[in-house]
Amino acid sequence: MIRLENVTKVFPGGSGPAVHQLSLDVAEGEIVVLVGPSGCGKTTTLKMINRLVEPTSGRITVAGEDIMAIPAHELRRRVGYVIQQIGLFPHRTIAENIATVPRLLGWERTRIDDRVGELIRLVDLEPGMRNRYPRELSGGQRQRAGVARALAADPPVMLMDEPFGAVDPIVRGRLQDELLDLQRRVHKTIVFVTHDIDEAIKLGDRVAILNIGGIVEQYAPPAVILRDPANAFVKAFLGSHRGIKRLSLIPVGEVPLEDGPMVDRSATARDARACMDRYGVDWFGILDGKELVGWAWASDLDGDSLAHIDPKPFEARVSLDASLREALDTIITSRTRVAPVFDGGRFVGTITAEGISRELAK
Amino acid sequence: MIAAPFFRWDWVFDHLGLIWEKVSEHLVLTGIALGVGFVISMALALIGLRFPRTYPPITWLTGVLYTIPSLALFAFLVPITGFTVLSAEIGLVSYTLLILIRNIVAGIQGVDPAVREAALGMGYGSRRLFLEIELPLALPVILAGVRIAAVTTIGLVTITALIGQGGVGFFILQGLNRFFNTEIVLGTALSVILAVAVDLVLVLVERLLTPWTAKRTAAS
Ligand SMILES: Nc1ncnc2c1ncn2[C@@H]1O[C@H](COP(=O)(O)OP(=O)(O)O)[C@@H](O)[C@H]1O
Ligand SMILES: [Mg+2]
C-alpha cells in the first residue's frame, strides 16, 4: 500500500542526511510502527509520505501511485495525519474540526453532519462534545477528536506521529487499546511513529527499528524482533526485560498445555494423592468427565472416595487467546500456582510457570 | 458682581446641535483613519510575512512616521494638501500603521505551529490557511492593536482642529482662543468619553468575533 524506495532526505545545513536510503513496504491493512531514538528521522520519514517534507532522492508510492505525481493538497486529503500536539483548530468546535477534510473536499452539509456523528461515536466521544471548543476538552478527549478528524474522509492510509506522546500513561494505555479496537473495525493502513518500544510492540503488526540517519536496523513482526534481535543496536534498544515483553505477544494457545493435578470425580483418594505427588502440590482439581468443577486441598481428603468433597471454584482462569503475560500474572497471584485454561467455557488443560519459561527458552 | 461659573451648562444646552455635529465629525475622521490604516497595514504586514527581509525596513519606516510630532506633521502637510480632510487623514493614518502592522504580524506569527502543520497536513492551501485558520486565530492580537490605534487616533483628531478639522477638538481650540473654560473642558471630556466608548465597543466586537476564547462555565 505504501512503498518507500531508497528514500533519502538531506536538510540544507544539516550534518549528514536525516534519512538515508530508506526502503520500506507497508502492506494494506497493517500497522507499521517506526521506532527509534530521538532525531533518528521518524518524523521526517512520515512527513515525506504526505509531502510535508519533499525527499531529496528516492521514490514513494501510495496505492501504486508515485506521490510526486499527485498534487500535494490532494494527496494530503487522502492520507489521514495525526500529530502529537494534535493541532486541533482552537476557533472551531469539535464537530467543525472533525469536518475539516470533508469540507475541503466539498461534501454536502447533511453528509458531513452524519459523518461527524458517526465518528464521534466511533472514537467514543460523548455526543455533548460536538459543540465544545478544543480547550474545553481533556487531553485524552482531544486526542480522540484528532483521530476522528484524521479519519473523517475515510482515508485508506493514516500517518500518526507520536499521537499518544502527550497524555499520561493510563490514558495512553487506553488510547492504544482503542486504536487497536478501532483498527479491527476500519482496517486502515497505518504508519505509526513512536520512541516508546513498548508502544511499538503493542501496536505494530510489524516494527521498523530506526537508527540515527534514518537507517532501518530491523523490520519484522515484534515477536520476531524480540526473539531474534538483528544486531547489538536492536538488542540495546529493546532494553532489558526482553523476555517479559515477549510474554505479551505469545498467546497461551501456542504453548503445549499440561494435564495438571486433575482427577476425575470417580477416582479414589489414593489416585488423588498419587497425582499430587507427581506434580509436587498439596491440592488437586476435580473433573466431571471433561468439565472442571473445582479444586480441593489434600487435607480435605477424608475416607476413600471424593464424593463428600465440595470443590472450590477456580478463581484463576486463563483464556486460550490470552497472552502468556496475563497467564503468568494469574499464576503468580493464584494460590494454586497453575492456571486452568479455557477455550470459551471448555477446560482444555493447565499452564504453569515452568511451561512458560520453557516456551521462552525455545 | 457674581464671578462667571467655571463650567456653563447653559452654554452646552444651547449648542447641542453643534456638539452633535462635531462628535459625528470626530467619529468619521477616526473611522476613516482606522479603516484606511488597517487596509494599508494588512498589505504591508502580508508583505513582511511573505518576505521576512522586508519586515525590518517596514517597521523602521512606520516607526519613524510614528515619532514625528503630530503638530509638525500637520504643519508640513498644509502647504501640500491644504486645510483639508485629506491632510488630516494622511497624518492620522500614518500614526496607526506601526501599531497595526506589528499586531497583525505578531498575531499571525503567534499561531500555534502545530495548528498550521495539522492544517497543511490535511490539505489546506496557503490562501485558505491564511483566511480560515491564521487570520481568525490572530484576531485577538490584531483587535488589541486596533483598540490602541483607535484610542490614539481619537486623541489625535483633536489636534487636527489646527488645520480646520478636529471634531470635538474644535471646542478646545475655540475655547483657548476665547479664554472660555466651558469649551475647553467640553472638548476634552468629549474626546475622553469617545475614546472610552469606542474602546468598549471594540471589546464587545472582539467577544462576538472570538467566541472560542470565552470561558464557559458549562460542566466538563
Ligand atoms: N526542517 C528541518 N530542517 C533541518 N533539519 C531538520 C528538520 N527537520 C528535522 N531535521 C533534522 O533531521 C533529523 C531527524 O529529525 P526527525 O525526523 O524530526 O527525528 P525524530 O522524529 O526521529 O525524532 C534531526 O537531526 C533533525 O535535527
Ligand atoms: Mg519526531
Coordinates of C-alpha atoms and ligand atoms in Angstrom, one line a residue:
Chain A
M1 CA 0.0 0.0 0.0
I2 CA 2.9 2.3 0.9
R3 CA 6.3 1.8 -0.6
L4 CA 9.5 3.8 0.1
E5 CA 12.4 3.0 -2.2
N6 CA 15.8 4.2 -1.4
V7 CA 14.4 7.4 0.1
T8 CA 17.0 10.0 1.2
K9 CA 16.4 13.4 2.8
V10 CA 19.2 15.9 3.3
F11 CA 18.1 19.1 5.1
P12 CA 20.0 22.2 3.9
G13 CA 22.6 22.9 6.6
G14 CA 22.1 19.5 8.2
S15 CA 25.2 17.5 9.1
G16 CA 24.6 14.4 7.0
P17 CA 21.3 13.1 5.8
A18 CA 18.3 12.9 8.2
V19 CA 17.1 9.8 6.3
H20 CA 19.5 7.7 4.3
Q21 CA 18.5 5.2 1.5
L22 CA 15.4 4.0 3.4
S23 CA 13.3 1.3 1.9
L24 CA 10.1 0.1 3.5
D25 CA 7.0 -1.7 2.4
V26 CA 3.7 -1.3 4.2
A27 CA 1.0 -3.8 3.3
E28 CA -2.7 -2.9 3.1
G29 CA -4.4 -3.0 6.4
E30 CA -1.4 -3.4 8.6
I31 CA 0.0 -1.2 11.4
V32 CA 3.7 -0.5 10.9
V33 CA 5.5 1.2 13.7
L34 CA 8.6 3.3 13.2
V35 CA 10.5 3.3 16.4
G36 CA 13.9 4.7 17.3
P37 CA 15.8 7.2 19.4
S38 CA 15.0 10.9 19.1
G39 CA 16.3 12.5 16.0
C40 CA 16.6 9.3 14.0
G41 CA 14.4 10.5 11.2
K42 CA 11.0 9.1 12.1
T43 CA 9.1 12.3 11.7
T44 CA 11.0 13.2 8.6
T45 CA 10.1 9.7 7.1
L46 CA 6.5 10.1 8.0
K47 CA 6.3 13.7 6.6
M48 CA 7.8 12.6 3.3
I49 CA 4.8 10.2 2.8
N50 CA 2.3 13.2 2.8
R51 CA 4.8 15.6 1.2
L52 CA 5.1 17.9 4.1
V53 CA 8.8 17.2 3.5
E54 CA 10.0 16.5 0.0
P55 CA 12.5 13.7 -0.4
T56 CA 15.9 14.6 -1.8
S57 CA 16.0 11.4 -3.7
G58 CA 14.2 8.1 -4.0
R59 CA 10.6 7.2 -4.7
I60 CA 7.5 6.9 -2.6
T61 CA 4.3 5.3 -3.8
V62 CA 0.9 5.2 -2.1
A63 CA -1.5 2.6 -3.6
G64 CA 0.8 2.2 -6.5
E65 CA 0.8 5.9 -7.4
D66 CA 4.0 8.0 -7.2
I67 CA 3.2 10.7 -4.7
M68 CA 5.1 13.3 -6.6
A69 CA 2.6 12.8 -9.4
I70 CA -0.3 13.8 -7.1
P71 CA -0.9 17.4 -6.2
A72 CA 0.2 17.8 -2.6
H73 CA -3.1 19.0 -1.2
E74 CA -5.0 16.2 -2.9
L75 CA -2.6 13.6 -1.6
R76 CA -2.9 15.0 1.9
R77 CA -6.7 14.9 1.8
R78 CA -6.4 11.2 1.1
V79 CA -4.0 10.5 3.9
G80 CA -5.0 10.9 7.5
Y81 CA -2.5 12.7 9.6
V82 CA -2.3 12.8 13.4
I83 CA 0.5 14.6 15.3
Q84 CA 1.5 14.6 19.0
Q85 CA 0.4 18.2 19.6
I86 CA -2.9 17.2 17.8
G87 CA -3.2 20.7 16.3
L88 CA -7.0 20.9 16.7
F89 CA -8.2 24.3 15.4
P90 CA -8.9 26.3 18.6
H91 CA -11.5 28.5 17.0
R92 CA -13.6 25.6 15.7
T93 CA -15.9 23.3 17.6
I94 CA -15.1 19.6 17.8
A95 CA -17.7 18.9 15.1
E96 CA -16.2 21.6 12.8
N97 CA -12.7 20.3 13.5
I98 CA -13.8 16.7 12.5
A99 CA -15.5 18.1 9.4
T100 CA -12.3 19.7 8.2
V101 CA -11.3 17.4 5.3
P102 CA -14.9 16.6 4.2
R103 CA -15.4 20.4 3.9
L104 CA -12.2 20.8 1.9
L105 CA -13.5 18.0 -0.3
G106 CA -16.8 19.9 -0.7
W107 CA -19.1 17.3 0.8
E108 CA -22.8 18.2 1.2
R109 CA -23.8 19.6 4.6
T110 CA -26.1 16.7 5.6
R111 CA -23.5 14.1 4.6
I112 CA -20.9 15.9 6.7
D113 CA -23.2 16.1 9.7
D114 CA -23.9 12.4 9.5
R115 CA -20.3 11.5 9.2
V116 CA -19.3 13.7 12.2
G117 CA -21.9 11.9 14.3
E118 CA -20.6 8.6 13.2
L119 CA -17.0 9.5 14.0
I120 CA -17.9 10.9 17.4
R121 CA -19.4 7.5 18.3
L122 CA -16.6 5.6 16.6
V123 CA -13.9 7.2 18.8
D124 CA -16.0 7.1 21.9
L125 CA -16.5 10.8 22.5
E126 CA -19.7 11.9 24.2
P127 CA -22.2 13.4 21.8
G128 CA -22.2 16.5 24.0
M129 CA -18.7 17.2 22.9
R130 CA -19.9 18.1 19.4
N131 CA -20.3 21.8 20.1
R132 CA -17.4 22.3 22.5
Y133 CA -14.2 24.1 21.7
P134 CA -11.0 22.1 21.9
R135 CA -9.8 23.9 25.0
E136 CA -12.9 22.7 26.9
L137 CA -11.8 19.0 26.4
S138 CA -9.4 16.9 28.4
G139 CA -6.1 15.7 26.8
G140 CA -7.5 12.2 26.1
Q141 CA -10.7 13.6 24.5
R142 CA -8.7 16.0 22.3
Q143 CA -6.6 13.1 21.2
R144 CA -9.7 11.2 20.2
A145 CA -11.0 14.2 18.4
G146 CA -7.7 14.4 16.5
V147 CA -8.0 10.8 15.4
A148 CA -11.7 11.3 14.4
R149 CA -10.6 14.3 12.3
A150 CA -8.0 12.3 10.6
L151 CA -10.5 9.5 9.8
A152 CA -13.2 11.9 8.6
A153 CA -13.0 11.4 4.9
D154 CA -12.2 7.7 5.4
P155 CA -8.7 7.8 4.0
P156 CA -7.2 4.4 3.3
V157 CA -3.9 5.5 4.9
M158 CA -3.2 7.0 8.3
L159 CA 0.0 8.6 9.4
M160 CA 0.4 9.0 13.2
D161 CA 3.3 10.8 14.7
E162 CA 3.6 10.0 18.4
P163 CA -0.1 10.6 18.8
F164 CA -0.2 9.5 22.4
G165 CA 3.0 11.1 23.5
A166 CA 1.5 13.9 25.4
V167 CA -1.1 12.1 27.5
D168 CA -0.5 10.4 30.9
P169 CA 0.4 6.6 30.9
I170 CA -3.0 5.4 32.0
V171 CA -4.9 7.4 29.3
R172 CA -2.2 6.3 26.8
G173 CA -2.8 2.7 27.5
R174 CA -6.5 3.1 27.0
L175 CA -6.0 5.1 23.8
Q176 CA -3.7 2.3 22.5
D177 CA -6.3 -0.3 23.2
E178 CA -8.9 1.9 21.5
L179 CA -6.7 2.3 18.4
L180 CA -6.3 -1.5 18.1
D181 CA -10.0 -1.9 18.6
L182 CA -10.7 0.8 16.0
Q183 CA -8.3 -0.8 13.6
R184 CA -10.2 -4.1 13.8
R185 CA -13.3 -2.2 12.5
V186 CA -11.8 0.2 10.0
H187 CA -8.8 -1.7 8.5
K188 CA -6.6 1.2 7.7
T189 CA -3.0 1.1 6.6
I190 CA -1.3 2.9 9.4
V191 CA 2.2 4.1 9.8
F192 CA 2.7 4.9 13.4
V193 CA 5.7 6.7 14.9
T194 CA 6.9 6.4 18.5
H195 CA 10.0 6.4 20.5
D196 CA 8.5 4.0 23.0
I197 CA 9.4 0.4 22.3
D198 CA 6.6 -1.0 24.4
E199 CA 4.1 1.0 22.4
A200 CA 5.7 -0.3 19.2
I201 CA 5.5 -3.9 20.4
K202 CA 1.9 -3.5 21.5
L203 CA 0.6 -1.8 18.4
G204 CA 2.7 -2.9 15.5
D205 CA 1.9 -5.8 13.1
R206 CA 5.4 -5.0 12.0
V207 CA 8.0 -2.8 13.6
A208 CA 10.8 -0.9 11.9
I209 CA 13.7 -0.1 14.3
L210 CA 15.5 3.0 13.0
N211 CA 18.9 4.3 13.9
I212 CA 20.3 7.8 13.6
G213 CA 20.3 8.9 10.0
G214 CA 17.1 7.0 9.2
I215 CA 18.7 3.6 8.8
V216 CA 16.5 0.6 9.3
E217 CA 18.2 -1.8 11.7
Q218 CA 15.4 -4.4 11.7
Y219 CA 12.0 -4.6 10.1
A220 CA 9.9 -7.5 11.4
P221 CA 6.9 -8.5 13.5
P222 CA 7.6 -7.6 17.1
A223 CA 7.6 -11.2 18.3
V224 CA 10.4 -11.9 15.8
I225 CA 12.4 -8.8 16.8
L226 CA 12.2 -9.8 20.5
R227 CA 13.2 -13.4 19.8
D228 CA 15.9 -12.7 17.3
P229 CA 17.2 -9.1 17.5
A230 CA 19.1 -8.5 14.3
N231 CA 22.1 -6.8 16.0
A232 CA 23.6 -5.1 19.0
F233 CA 21.8 -1.9 18.4
V234 CA 18.4 -3.5 18.3
K235 CA 19.2 -5.6 21.4
A236 CA 20.2 -2.4 23.2
F237 CA 17.2 -0.5 22.1
L238 CA 14.9 -3.3 23.2
G239 CA 16.5 -3.0 26.6
S240 CA 16.2 -5.4 29.4
H241 CA 13.1 -7.4 30.2
R242 CA 13.1 -8.8 26.6
G243 CA 11.5 -12.0 27.9
I244 CA 8.8 -10.2 29.8
K245 CA 8.0 -8.1 26.7
R246 CA 7.8 -11.3 24.6
L247 CA 5.2 -12.7 27.0
S248 CA 2.7 -10.1 25.9
L249 CA 3.0 -11.3 22.3
I250 CA 2.6 -15.0 22.6
P251 CA -0.9 -16.4 23.1
V252 CA -1.4 -19.2 25.6
G253 CA -2.7 -21.4 22.7
E254 CA 0.9 -21.6 21.3
V255 CA 2.2 -23.3 24.4
P256 CA 1.8 -27.1 25.0
L257 CA -0.6 -27.3 27.8
E258 CA -0.4 -29.9 30.6
D259 CA -3.0 -32.0 32.2
G260 CA -2.2 -30.7 35.7
P261 CA -3.0 -32.4 39.0
M262 CA -6.5 -33.2 37.9
V263 CA -8.5 -36.3 38.9
D264 CA -12.0 -37.4 38.0
R265 CA -14.8 -37.3 40.5
S266 CA -15.0 -41.0 40.4
A267 CA -11.3 -41.5 41.4
T268 CA -10.2 -42.7 44.8
A269 CA -8.4 -40.7 47.4
R270 CA -5.3 -42.8 46.6
D271 CA -5.4 -41.8 43.0
A272 CA -5.7 -38.1 44.1
R273 CA -2.6 -38.4 46.4
A274 CA -0.6 -40.1 43.7
C275 CA -1.5 -37.3 41.3
M276 CA -0.5 -34.6 43.8
D277 CA 2.8 -36.3 44.4
R278 CA 3.5 -36.4 40.7
Y279 CA 3.1 -32.6 40.5
G280 CA 4.5 -31.8 43.9
V281 CA 1.5 -29.8 45.0
D282 CA -0.9 -30.1 48.0
W283 CA -4.1 -29.6 46.1
F284 CA -5.9 -31.3 43.2
G285 CA -8.5 -30.4 40.6
I286 CA -11.7 -32.3 40.2
L287 CA -13.1 -33.2 36.8
D288 CA -16.5 -34.3 36.0
G289 CA -16.0 -36.0 32.7
K290 CA -14.4 -33.2 30.6
E291 CA -15.6 -30.4 32.8
L292 CA -13.5 -28.9 35.5
V293 CA -15.7 -28.5 38.6
G294 CA -13.2 -27.1 41.1
W295 CA -10.4 -27.9 43.4
A296 CA -9.7 -29.1 46.9
W297 CA -6.7 -29.3 49.4
A298 CA -5.0 -32.6 50.2
S299 CA -6.2 -32.1 53.7
D300 CA -9.8 -32.1 52.5
L301 CA -9.4 -35.8 51.7
D302 CA -11.3 -37.9 54.2
G303 CA -12.0 -41.6 53.6
D304 CA -11.5 -43.3 50.4
S305 CA -13.8 -41.6 47.9
L306 CA -14.0 -38.0 46.7
A307 CA -17.8 -38.0 46.8
H308 CA -18.1 -36.0 50.0
I309 CA -15.7 -33.2 48.9
D310 CA -17.3 -29.8 48.0
P311 CA -14.9 -28.5 45.2
K312 CA -13.9 -24.8 45.5
P313 CA -14.3 -22.9 42.2
F314 CA -11.1 -21.9 40.4
E315 CA -10.8 -18.1 40.8
A316 CA -7.8 -18.0 38.5
R317 CA -8.8 -18.8 34.9
V318 CA -7.0 -18.1 31.7
S319 CA -8.5 -17.9 28.3
L320 CA -6.8 -19.7 25.4
D321 CA -6.3 -16.5 23.5
A322 CA -4.9 -14.6 26.4
S323 CA -1.2 -13.7 26.3
L324 CA 1.4 -15.5 28.3
R325 CA 1.9 -12.3 30.3
E326 CA -1.7 -12.5 31.5
A327 CA -1.3 -16.2 32.2
L328 CA 1.8 -15.6 34.2
D329 CA 0.1 -12.9 36.2
T330 CA -2.7 -15.2 37.0
I331 CA -0.4 -18.0 38.0
I332 CA 1.7 -15.8 40.3
T333 CA -1.3 -14.3 42.1
S334 CA -3.2 -17.6 42.5
R335 CA -2.8 -19.9 45.4
T336 CA -2.6 -23.0 43.2
R337 CA 0.5 -21.9 41.2
V338 CA -1.1 -23.2 38.0
A339 CA -3.9 -21.7 35.9
P340 CA -6.6 -23.8 34.2
V341 CA -7.0 -22.8 30.6
F342 CA -10.4 -22.4 29.0
D343 CA -11.4 -22.2 25.4
G344 CA -14.7 -20.4 25.8
G345 CA -16.3 -22.4 28.6
R346 CA -14.4 -25.6 27.9
F347 CA -11.5 -26.7 30.1
V348 CA -8.5 -27.5 27.8
G349 CA -5.6 -28.0 30.1
T350 CA -3.4 -26.1 32.6
I351 CA -0.5 -23.8 32.2
T352 CA 2.4 -23.4 34.6
A353 CA 5.3 -21.0 35.2
E354 CA 7.7 -23.8 34.1
G355 CA 5.8 -24.3 30.9
I356 CA 6.0 -20.6 30.1
S357 CA 9.7 -20.4 30.8
R358 CA 10.3 -23.5 28.6
E359 CA 8.5 -21.7 25.8
L360 CA 10.6 -18.5 26.1
A361 CA 13.8 -20.6 26.2
K362 CA 13.0 -22.1 22.8
Chain B
M1 CA -20.9 91.2 40.9
I2 CA -21.0 87.4 40.5
A3 CA -17.9 85.6 39.1
A4 CA -18.7 83.7 35.9
P5 CA -19.0 80.0 36.7
F6 CA -16.2 77.7 35.7
F7 CA -18.4 75.5 33.6
R8 CA -21.6 76.8 32.0
W9 CA -24.1 74.0 31.4
D10 CA -26.5 76.5 29.8
W11 CA -23.9 77.1 27.0
V12 CA -23.8 73.4 26.5
F13 CA -27.6 73.1 26.2
D14 CA -27.7 76.0 23.8
H15 CA -25.2 74.3 21.5
L16 CA -26.3 70.7 21.4
G17 CA -26.7 70.7 17.6
L18 CA -23.1 71.9 17.1
I19 CA -21.8 69.4 19.7
W20 CA -23.5 66.5 17.9
E21 CA -22.1 67.7 14.5
K22 CA -18.6 67.8 15.9
V23 CA -18.9 64.4 17.6
S24 CA -20.0 62.8 14.3
E25 CA -17.2 64.5 12.5
H26 CA -14.8 63.2 15.1
L27 CA -16.1 59.6 14.7
V28 CA -16.0 59.9 10.9
L29 CA -12.4 61.1 10.9
T30 CA -11.4 58.3 13.3
G31 CA -13.3 55.7 11.3
I32 CA -11.7 56.6 8.0
A33 CA -8.2 56.7 9.6
L34 CA -8.6 53.3 11.1
G35 CA -10.2 51.8 8.0
V36 CA -7.6 53.1 5.6
G37 CA -4.8 52.4 8.1
F38 CA -6.0 48.8 8.5
V39 CA -6.0 48.1 4.8
I40 CA -2.5 49.6 4.3
S41 CA -1.2 47.8 7.4
M42 CA -2.6 44.5 6.3
A43 CA -1.0 44.8 2.9
L44 CA 2.4 45.8 4.5
A45 CA 2.1 43.0 7.1
L46 CA 1.4 40.4 4.4
I47 CA 4.5 41.6 2.5
G48 CA 6.5 41.5 5.7
L49 CA 5.3 37.9 6.5
R50 CA 5.8 36.7 3.0
F51 CA 9.2 38.3 2.5
P52 CA 10.8 38.4 6.0
R53 CA 13.6 40.6 4.8
T54 CA 11.2 43.4 4.1
Y55 CA 9.8 43.4 7.6
P56 CA 12.6 45.4 9.4
P57 CA 12.5 48.3 6.9
I58 CA 8.7 48.4 7.0
T59 CA 8.7 48.7 10.8
W60 CA 11.6 51.2 10.7
L61 CA 9.7 53.4 8.2
T62 CA 6.4 53.3 10.1
G63 CA 8.3 53.8 13.3
V64 CA 9.8 57.0 12.0
L65 CA 6.4 58.2 10.9
Y66 CA 5.1 57.4 14.4
T67 CA 7.8 59.5 16.1
I68 CA 7.2 62.7 14.1
P69 CA 5.4 65.2 16.4
S70 CA 1.9 65.5 15.1
L71 CA 1.9 69.3 15.1
A72 CA 5.0 69.3 12.9
L73 CA 3.4 66.7 10.6
F74 CA 0.3 68.7 10.0
A75 CA 2.2 71.9 9.6
F76 CA 4.3 70.2 7.0
L77 CA 1.2 68.8 5.1
V78 CA -0.7 72.1 4.9
P79 CA 1.4 73.7 2.1
I80 CA 0.9 70.5 0.1
T81 CA -2.7 69.4 0.7
G82 CA -4.2 72.4 2.4
F83 CA -6.6 72.7 5.3
T84 CA -8.4 69.6 4.2
V85 CA -9.7 66.3 5.4
L86 CA -7.0 64.7 3.3
S87 CA -4.3 66.4 5.3
A88 CA -5.9 65.3 8.5
E89 CA -6.3 61.7 7.3
I90 CA -2.7 61.4 6.0
G91 CA -1.4 62.3 9.4
L92 CA -3.9 60.2 11.3
V93 CA -3.4 57.1 9.1
S94 CA 0.3 57.3 9.4
Y95 CA 0.1 57.1 13.1
T96 CA -2.0 53.9 13.0
L97 CA 0.4 52.0 10.8
L98 CA 3.1 50.9 13.3
I99 CA 0.7 49.6 15.9
L100 CA -1.5 47.8 13.4
I101 CA 1.3 46.2 11.4
R102 CA 3.1 45.0 14.5
N103 CA 0.0 43.4 15.9
I104 CA -1.1 41.8 12.7
V105 CA 2.4 40.2 12.2
A106 CA 2.6 39.2 15.9
G107 CA -0.8 37.7 15.7
I108 CA -0.1 35.6 12.7
Q109 CA 3.3 34.6 13.9
G110 CA 1.7 33.6 17.2
V111 CA -0.5 30.9 15.7
D112 CA 0.5 27.6 17.1
P113 CA 2.8 25.8 14.6
A114 CA 1.1 22.5 15.3
V115 CA -2.2 24.0 14.2
R116 CA -0.5 25.2 11.0
E117 CA 1.1 21.8 10.4
A118 CA -2.2 20.0 11.0
A119 CA -3.9 22.3 8.5
L120 CA -1.3 21.8 5.9
G121 CA -1.2 18.0 6.6
M122 CA -4.9 17.9 5.9
G123 CA -4.6 19.6 2.6
Y124 CA -5.1 23.3 3.2
G125 CA -3.7 25.6 0.5
S126 CA -1.8 28.7 1.7
R127 CA -4.7 31.1 0.9
R128 CA -7.3 29.2 2.8
L129 CA -4.9 28.5 5.6
F130 CA -4.5 32.3 6.0
L131 CA -8.1 33.2 5.7
E132 CA -9.7 30.4 7.6
I133 CA -7.1 29.5 10.2
E134 CA -4.3 32.0 10.7
L135 CA -6.4 35.2 10.5
P136 CA -9.2 34.2 12.9
L137 CA -6.7 32.8 15.4
A138 CA -4.7 36.1 15.2
L139 CA -7.8 38.1 15.7
P140 CA -7.4 38.7 19.5
V141 CA -3.9 40.2 19.0
I142 CA -5.0 42.2 15.9
L143 CA -8.0 43.6 17.7
A144 CA -5.8 44.6 20.6
G145 CA -3.8 46.6 18.1
V146 CA -7.0 48.2 16.7
R147 CA -8.1 49.2 20.2
I148 CA -4.8 51.0 20.8
A149 CA -4.8 52.6 17.4
A150 CA -8.5 53.7 17.9
V151 CA -7.8 55.4 21.2
T152 CA -4.7 57.1 19.9
T153 CA -6.4 58.3 16.9
I154 CA -9.4 59.7 18.8
G155 CA -6.9 61.8 20.8
L156 CA -5.0 62.9 17.7
V157 CA -8.1 64.0 15.9
T158 CA -8.4 67.0 18.3
I159 CA -5.1 68.3 17.0
T160 CA -6.4 68.5 13.5
A161 CA -8.6 71.4 14.7
L162 CA -5.4 73.4 13.9
I163 CA -5.9 72.6 10.2
G164 CA -9.7 73.3 10.2
Q165 CA -10.8 69.8 11.0
G166 CA -10.7 68.3 14.5
G167 CA -14.1 67.0 15.6
V168 CA -14.5 67.9 19.2
G169 CA -11.0 69.5 19.1
F170 CA -12.8 72.5 17.6
F171 CA -14.2 73.3 21.0
I172 CA -10.8 73.1 22.7
L173 CA -9.2 75.4 20.1
Q174 CA -12.0 77.9 20.2
G175 CA -12.1 77.8 24.0
L176 CA -8.4 78.6 24.1
N177 CA -8.7 81.5 21.7
R178 CA -11.6 83.0 23.6
F179 CA -10.4 82.2 27.1
F180 CA -13.6 80.3 27.6
N181 CA -13.2 77.3 30.0
T182 CA -16.5 75.6 29.2
E183 CA -15.5 74.9 25.7
I184 CA -12.0 73.6 26.6
V185 CA -13.4 71.3 29.3
L186 CA -16.3 70.1 27.0
G187 CA -13.9 69.3 24.1
T188 CA -11.5 67.4 26.4
A189 CA -14.3 65.5 28.1
L190 CA -15.9 64.5 24.9
S191 CA -12.7 63.3 23.4
V192 CA -12.0 61.1 26.5
I193 CA -15.6 59.8 26.6
L194 CA -15.4 59.0 22.9
A195 CA -12.2 57.1 23.4
V196 CA -13.6 55.1 26.3
A197 CA -16.8 54.3 24.4
V198 CA -15.1 53.2 21.2
D199 CA -12.8 51.0 23.3
L200 CA -15.7 49.4 25.0
V201 CA -17.5 48.8 21.6
L202 CA -14.3 47.2 20.3
V203 CA -14.1 44.9 23.3
L204 CA -17.7 43.8 22.5
V205 CA -16.8 43.3 18.9
E206 CA -13.9 41.1 20.0
R207 CA -16.1 39.0 22.2
L208 CA -18.5 38.4 19.3
L209 CA -15.8 37.6 16.8
T210 CA -13.8 35.2 19.1
P211 CA -16.4 33.1 20.9
W212 CA -13.8 30.3 21.4
T213 CA -11.7 32.4 23.8
A214 CA -14.6 32.9 26.2
K215 CA -14.6 31.0 29.5
R216 CA -17.6 28.8 29.5
T217 CA -18.8 27.5 32.9
A218 CA -20.6 24.5 31.5
A219 CA -19.9 21.3 33.3
S220 CA -17.0 19.4 31.8
Ligands
LIG1 N1 13.1 21.2 9.0 C1 14.3 20.7 9.3 N2 15.4 21.4 9.0 C2 16.7 20.9 9.3 N3 16.9 19.8 9.9 C3 15.8 19.0 10.3 C4 14.5 19.5 10.0 N4 13.6 18.5 10.5 C5 14.4 17.6 11.0 N5 15.7 17.9 10.9 C6 16.8 17.0 11.4 O1 16.6 15.8 10.9 C7 16.9 14.8 11.9 C8 15.8 13.8 12.1 O2 14.7 14.6 12.6 P1 13.3 13.9 12.9 O3 12.8 13.2 11.7 O4 12.4 15.0 13.5 O5 13.6 12.9 14.1 P2 12.6 12.0 15.0 O6 11.2 12.3 14.6 O7 13.0 10.6 14.8 O8 13.0 12.5 16.4 C9 17.3 15.5 13.1 O9 18.7 15.6 13.2 C10 16.7 16.9 12.9 O10 17.5 17.9 13.6
MG2 MG 9.6 13.2 15.8

